[in-house]
Amino acid sequence: MQATPALTVEHLTKRFGGRVAVDDVSFTVAAGEVFGFLGPNGAGKTTTVRMLGTLISPTSGSAIVAGLPLSPANGVAIRQQIAVMPEAPGLYLRLTVTENLEFFAGLYRIRDRARIPAALEAVGLQGRATDLCGNLSKGLRQRVALARALLNDPAVLFLDEPTSGLDPVASREVHGLIDGLRERGVTVFLTTHRLEEAERLCDRVAILNTTLRTIGRTDDLRDRLFRKRLLVETRAPLTDPGSVFDGSPGVTGWEANGSGVYEIVVTDAKLAAPDVARALVAAGADVLSLAEQRHSLEDVYLELISEDVEATR
Ligand code: ATP
């Protein structure tokens, strides 16, 4: 039996006056999944998070958040199950780390004071409990914000660009914390502009540009969007490349791309590569390299977003 999804979103739409910020978006996020939510500026990511976080009401559509239908009546119950970490940490800089967490625990009506040291421990900040937040680096403040988000031990955690403005070391620490959340079974809904971050952390990603452009595992998105190719480099150009590649099983096309460099279109790179290698060797070629052409999530993203730009021209 499949566990109940952490999020089920159906035809969610938000209009601000005449402007459609989020248009008919549907997706599900499994419990315990780290889910990436990508899209250009103004794509509607934060608006989606604010709707699912019960901060604003959808114009139309529905959602089930942590098992509860999204409705004003369920607002309090949903907020007990989730946490939203906004892009700006929003801490009181003249209060200490613990004082900040005590303040927010009071605001969230969290009576179990043991949650404060537990949240500090989860983000590795036990040693900084008495430091003023104003004296902490941006990276450490972000960790305090994450500790604040963990105070109610949420089942679903929305992180809105958690590494925005952080240096690579601080970003990597936040990534480590997100890995830790995954291990604890927390569902993480991560909006980010950093594609390598999404690729490294997320089980699946969705690309939004007001409407949902695509959703899936990064490998599947690459496969769906790009034809599979092998890249072959030989020491000298082949005298008759057609006779080498055309007869090879799984090869559907090829083109020369410079001296001794060939791009071979294949149905399945892993199945076709050994046959292509054998055909090259049989033809007496000195093979310098034979590799699958890899696309990054960035390629997928740019391909989809550039289609949108062209469509609006
Ligand atoms: P970014 O990556 O820049 O944070 P985003 O994907 O989070 O962008 P949103 O902040 O959700 O995008 O904004 C989506 C659209 O809705 C934008 O055109 C924005 O101007 C508009 N919008 C957001 N909030 C409001 C609001 N309260 N009133 C009017 N328009 C709004």
Tab-separated table of C-alpha atoms in Angstrom, residues 6-279:
chain	number	residue	atom	x	y	z
A	6	ALA	CA	2.455	14.700	1.884
A	7	LEU	CA	0.964	17.112	-0.651
A	8	THR	CA	-1.737	16.684	-3.268
A	9	VAL	CA	-2.306	19.787	-5.346
A	10	GLU	CA	-5.150	19.933	-7.876
A	11	HIS	CA	-5.775	22.743	-10.352
A	12	LEU	CA	-4.409	25.324	-7.932
A	13	THR	CA	-4.780	28.860	-9.296
A	14	LYS	CA	-4.040	32.266	-7.809
A	15	ARG	CA	-4.933	35.594	-9.376
A	16	PHE	CA	-3.890	38.964	-8.029
A	17	GLY	CA	-6.356	41.333	-9.676
A	18	GLY	CA	-5.978	40.739	-13.394
A	19	ARG	CA	-2.611	38.971	-13.039
A	20	VAL	CA	-2.504	35.187	-12.934
A	21	ALA	CA	0.408	34.228	-10.660
A	22	VAL	CA	-0.243	30.461	-10.563
A	23	ASP	CA	-2.374	28.834	-13.224
A	24	ASP	CA	-4.041	25.424	-12.878
A	25	VAL	CA	-1.141	23.657	-11.181
A	26	SER	CA	-1.480	20.003	-10.142
A	27	PHE	CA	1.119	17.672	-8.605
A	28	THR	CA	1.712	15.369	-5.663
A	29	VAL	CA	4.663	15.073	-3.307
A	30	ALA	CA	5.238	11.758	-1.551
A	31	ALA	CA	5.764	11.588	2.199
A	32	GLY	CA	9.480	11.825	2.968
A	33	GLU	CA	10.354	13.158	-0.474
A	34	VAL	CA	12.708	16.065	-1.088
A	35	PHE	CA	10.878	17.907	-3.847
A	36	GLY	CA	12.432	20.741	-5.848
A	37	PHE	CA	10.301	23.615	-7.092
A	38	LEU	CA	12.107	25.591	-9.773
A	39	GLY	CA	11.218	28.461	-12.019
A	40	PRO	CA	12.339	31.919	-13.121
A	41	ASN	CA	11.637	35.093	-11.128
A	42	GLY	CA	7.919	35.745	-10.912
A	43	ALA	CA	7.048	32.138	-11.859
A	44	GLY	CA	4.700	31.773	-8.886
A	45	LYS	CA	6.870	29.636	-6.597
A	46	THR	CA	6.479	31.758	-3.477
A	47	THR	CA	2.777	32.257	-4.209
A	48	THR	CA	2.365	28.455	-4.332
A	49	VAL	CA	4.246	28.036	-1.048
A	50	ARG	CA	2.137	30.768	0.550
A	51	MET	CA	-1.067	29.046	-0.566
A	52	LEU	CA	0.049	25.614	0.652
A	53	GLY	CA	1.340	27.198	3.862
A	54	THR	CA	-2.159	28.664	4.512
A	55	LEU	CA	-0.867	32.250	4.327
A	56	ILE	CA	-3.071	33.189	1.354
A	57	SER	CA	-6.150	31.513	-0.128
A	58	PRO	CA	-6.177	30.064	-3.627
A	59	THR	CA	-8.486	31.687	-6.166
A	60	SER	CA	-9.520	28.193	-7.258
A	61	GLY	CA	-8.359	24.614	-7.092
A	62	SER	CA	-7.704	22.461	-4.058
A	63	ALA	CA	-4.917	20.840	-2.087
A	64	ILE	CA	-4.384	18.324	0.677
A	65	VAL	CA	-1.502	19.309	2.924
A	66	ALA	CA	-0.129	16.758	5.402
A	67	GLY	CA	-3.373	14.802	5.094
A	68	LEU	CA	-5.671	17.800	5.644
A	69	PRO	CA	-7.760	19.525	2.956
A	70	LEU	CA	-6.577	23.101	2.468
A	71	SER	CA	-9.377	25.304	3.828
A	72	PRO	CA	-9.660	28.225	6.245
A	73	ALA	CA	-11.254	25.868	8.785
A	74	ASN	CA	-8.177	23.609	8.699
A	75	GLY	CA	-5.666	26.479	8.827
A	76	VAL	CA	-4.563	25.941	12.434
A	77	ALA	CA	-4.414	22.142	12.108
A	78	ILE	CA	-2.346	22.398	8.899
A	79	ARG	CA	0.040	24.929	10.441
A	80	GLN	CA	0.683	22.469	13.282
A	81	GLN	CA	1.879	19.904	10.729
A	82	ILE	CA	4.011	22.130	8.527
A	83	ALA	CA	6.614	24.873	8.688
A	84	VAL	CA	7.595	27.519	6.180
A	85	MET	CA	11.110	28.910	6.146
A	86	PRO	CA	10.927	32.119	4.121
A	87	GLU	CA	13.836	33.453	2.090
A	88	ALA	CA	14.634	36.181	4.649
A	89	PRO	CA	15.374	34.662	8.081
A	90	GLY	CA	13.303	37.354	9.908
A	91	LEU	CA	15.025	37.010	13.287
A	92	TYR	CA	15.326	39.570	16.065
A	93	LEU	CA	18.957	40.556	15.842
A	94	ARG	CA	19.133	42.023	19.359
A	95	LEU	CA	17.918	38.780	20.898
A	96	THR	CA	20.024	35.674	21.407
A	97	VAL	CA	19.482	32.501	19.441
A	98	THR	CA	17.570	30.898	22.329
A	99	GLU	CA	15.551	34.064	22.994
A	100	ASN	CA	14.500	34.105	19.340
A	101	LEU	CA	13.431	30.481	19.494
A	102	GLU	CA	11.610	31.041	22.794
A	103	PHE	CA	9.769	33.971	21.274
A	104	PHE	CA	8.667	31.988	18.230
A	105	ALA	CA	7.798	28.906	20.304
A	106	GLY	CA	5.454	31.186	22.297
A	107	LEU	CA	3.993	32.601	19.102
A	108	TYR	CA	3.379	29.113	17.720
A	109	ARG	CA	1.961	28.023	21.124
A	110	ILE	CA	4.547	25.264	21.479
A	111	ARG	CA	4.466	24.261	25.120
A	112	ASP	CA	7.139	21.579	25.007
A	113	ARG	CA	10.248	23.669	25.783
A	114	ALA	CA	12.461	20.639	25.019
A	115	ARG	CA	11.770	21.421	21.347
A	116	ILE	CA	14.197	24.372	21.551
A	117	PRO	CA	17.371	22.388	22.375
A	118	ALA	CA	16.165	19.642	20.006
A	119	ALA	CA	15.837	22.149	17.144
A	120	LEU	CA	19.225	23.682	17.976
A	121	GLU	CA	20.790	20.250	17.949
A	122	ALA	CA	19.163	19.387	14.607
A	123	VAL	CA	20.965	22.338	13.014
A	124	GLY	CA	24.210	21.953	15.005
A	125	LEU	CA	23.865	25.234	16.884
A	126	GLN	CA	23.930	24.043	20.508
A	127	GLY	CA	27.202	25.927	21.035
A	128	ARG	CA	25.717	29.248	19.848
A	129	ALA	CA	22.547	29.275	21.944
A	130	THR	CA	23.522	32.401	23.888
A	131	ASP	CA	24.970	34.372	20.941
A	132	LEU	CA	23.106	37.450	19.760
A	133	CYS	CA	21.600	36.742	16.334
A	134	GLY	CA	23.013	40.091	15.177
A	135	ASN	CA	26.522	38.737	15.747
A	136	LEU	CA	26.001	35.622	13.616
A	137	SER	CA	27.059	35.235	9.976
A	138	LYS	CA	24.358	35.022	7.313
A	139	GLY	CA	24.868	31.263	7.104
A	140	LEU	CA	24.410	30.803	10.842
A	141	ARG	CA	21.313	33.021	10.839
A	142	GLN	CA	19.879	30.806	8.149
A	143	ARG	CA	20.510	27.853	10.437
A	144	VAL	CA	18.674	29.610	13.278
A	145	ALA	CA	15.773	30.191	10.846
A	146	LEU	CA	15.829	26.483	10.063
A	147	ALA	CA	15.819	25.673	13.803
A	148	ARG	CA	12.793	27.964	14.152
A	149	ALA	CA	11.073	26.069	11.331
A	150	LEU	CA	11.765	22.788	13.125
A	151	LEU	CA	10.266	23.904	16.458
A	152	ASN	CA	6.905	22.237	15.781
A	153	ASP	CA	8.579	19.087	14.427
A	154	PRO	CA	6.859	19.541	11.043
A	155	ALA	CA	5.887	16.677	8.760
A	156	VAL	CA	6.237	18.977	5.743
A	157	LEU	CA	8.836	21.731	5.586
A	158	PHE	CA	8.706	24.436	2.918
A	159	LEU	CA	12.118	25.985	2.313
A	160	ASP	CA	12.029	29.095	0.136
A	161	GLU	CA	15.471	29.567	-1.420
A	162	PRO	CA	17.302	28.481	1.735
A	163	THR	CA	20.774	29.103	0.323
A	164	SER	CA	20.067	32.434	-1.338
A	165	GLY	CA	23.014	34.744	-0.668
A	166	LEU	CA	25.071	32.106	1.147
A	167	ASP	CA	28.674	31.338	0.259
A	168	PRO	CA	29.535	27.824	-1.009
A	169	VAL	CA	30.605	26.580	2.434
A	170	ALA	CA	27.455	27.826	4.175
A	171	SER	CA	25.327	26.484	1.289
A	172	ARG	CA	26.913	23.089	1.648
A	173	GLU	CA	26.104	23.110	5.371
A	174	VAL	CA	22.466	23.825	4.576
A	175	HIS	CA	22.535	20.960	2.055
A	176	GLY	CA	23.855	18.678	4.796
A	177	LEU	CA	20.985	19.761	7.049
A	178	ILE	CA	18.458	19.025	4.294
A	179	ASP	CA	19.997	15.557	3.897
A	180	GLY	CA	19.535	15.164	7.665
A	181	LEU	CA	15.855	16.122	7.351
A	182	ARG	CA	15.411	13.525	4.626
A	183	GLU	CA	16.907	10.889	6.919
A	184	ARG	CA	14.414	11.882	9.618
A	185	GLY	CA	11.538	11.394	7.155
A	186	VAL	CA	10.581	15.076	6.867
A	187	THR	CA	9.016	15.974	3.517
A	188	VAL	CA	10.952	18.925	2.109
A	189	PHE	CA	9.462	21.291	-0.469
A	190	LEU	CA	12.435	23.270	-1.711
A	191	THR	CA	12.159	26.295	-3.953
A	192	THR	CA	15.488	27.249	-5.432
A	193	HIS	CA	17.169	29.023	-8.312
A	194	ARG	CA	20.240	26.860	-7.858
A	195	LEU	CA	19.831	24.052	-10.282
A	196	GLU	CA	22.849	22.113	-9.104
A	197	GLU	CA	21.343	22.278	-5.619
A	198	ALA	CA	18.071	20.768	-6.870
A	199	GLU	CA	19.962	18.127	-8.818
A	200	ARG	CA	22.014	17.168	-5.794
A	201	LEU	CA	19.250	17.187	-3.172
A	202	CYS	CA	15.903	16.453	-4.771
A	203	ASP	CA	14.210	13.159	-5.530
A	204	ARG	CA	12.023	14.930	-8.089
A	205	VAL	CA	11.717	18.444	-9.396
A	206	ALA	CA	8.911	20.508	-10.905
A	207	ILE	CA	9.561	23.442	-13.196
A	208	LEU	CA	6.975	26.189	-12.896
A	209	ASN	CA	6.425	29.202	-15.089
A	210	THR	CA	2.944	30.268	-13.939
A	211	THR	CA	1.781	26.884	-15.262
A	212	LEU	CA	3.569	23.667	-14.398
A	213	ARG	CA	5.989	23.076	-17.261
A	214	THR	CA	7.276	19.665	-16.249
A	215	ILE	CA	7.745	17.344	-13.299
A	216	GLY	CA	9.823	14.240	-12.736
A	217	ARG	CA	13.146	12.796	-11.699
A	218	THR	CA	16.009	14.737	-13.241
A	219	ASP	CA	17.138	11.664	-15.225
A	220	ASP	CA	13.639	11.197	-16.641
A	221	LEU	CA	13.376	14.874	-17.556
A	222	ARG	CA	16.660	14.693	-19.430
A	223	ASP	CA	15.503	11.574	-21.269
A	224	ARG	CA	12.140	13.116	-22.086
A	225	LEU	CA	13.576	16.368	-23.395
A	226	PHE	CA	16.719	15.383	-25.183
A	227	ARG	CA	17.432	12.715	-27.728
A	228	LYS	CA	20.031	10.295	-26.481
A	229	ARG	CA	23.420	10.634	-28.054
A	230	LEU	CA	26.836	9.075	-27.877
A	231	LEU	CA	29.884	11.242	-28.454
A	232	VAL	CA	32.746	9.513	-30.236
A	233	GLU	CA	36.207	10.873	-30.832
A	234	THR	CA	38.723	9.092	-33.017
A	235	ARG	CA	42.386	9.952	-33.584
A	236	ALA	CA	41.823	10.466	-37.327
A	237	PRO	CA	38.551	11.078	-39.213
A	238	LEU	CA	36.867	7.842	-40.319
A	239	THR	CA	37.136	7.196	-44.045
A	240	ASP	CA	33.549	5.940	-44.278
A	241	PRO	CA	31.655	6.787	-41.060
A	242	GLY	CA	28.305	5.759	-42.590
A	243	SER	CA	29.444	2.161	-42.961
A	244	VAL	CA	30.546	2.133	-39.302
A	245	PHE	CA	27.512	3.731	-37.668
A	246	ASP	CA	24.548	2.960	-39.947
A	247	GLY	CA	24.759	-0.798	-39.482
A	248	SER	CA	25.176	-0.636	-35.715
A	249	PRO	CA	22.113	-1.815	-33.705
A	250	GLY	CA	20.309	0.971	-31.838
A	251	VAL	CA	21.798	3.767	-33.960
A	252	THR	CA	19.108	5.969	-35.531
A	253	GLY	CA	21.322	8.719	-36.926
A	254	TRP	CA	24.698	10.388	-36.722
A	255	GLU	CA	26.564	13.500	-37.701
A	256	ALA	CA	30.219	14.472	-37.920
A	257	ASN	CA	30.971	17.354	-35.632
A	258	GLY	CA	34.554	18.374	-36.327
A	259	SER	CA	37.538	16.327	-37.305
A	260	GLY	CA	37.185	12.809	-35.884
A	261	VAL	CA	34.262	13.820	-33.627
A	262	TYR	CA	30.864	12.194	-34.159
A	263	GLU	CA	27.491	12.574	-32.464
A	264	ILE	CA	25.505	9.357	-32.737
A	265	VAL	CA	21.760	9.383	-32.046
A	266	VAL	CA	20.770	6.137	-30.310
A	267	THR	CA	17.644	4.601	-28.810
A	268	ASP	CA	19.462	3.546	-25.645
A	269	ALA	CA	23.005	4.732	-24.982
A	270	LYS	CA	23.977	1.849	-22.716
A	271	LEU	CA	22.774	-0.789	-25.169
A	272	ALA	CA	24.214	0.864	-28.278
A	273	ALA	CA	27.656	1.854	-26.925
A	274	PRO	CA	29.299	-1.633	-26.957
A	275	ASP	CA	28.153	-2.251	-30.565
A	276	VAL	CA	29.392	1.161	-31.688
A	277	ALA	CA	32.741	0.485	-29.987
A	278	ARG	CA	33.049	-2.899	-31.739
A	279	ALA	CA	32.140	-1.367	-35.117
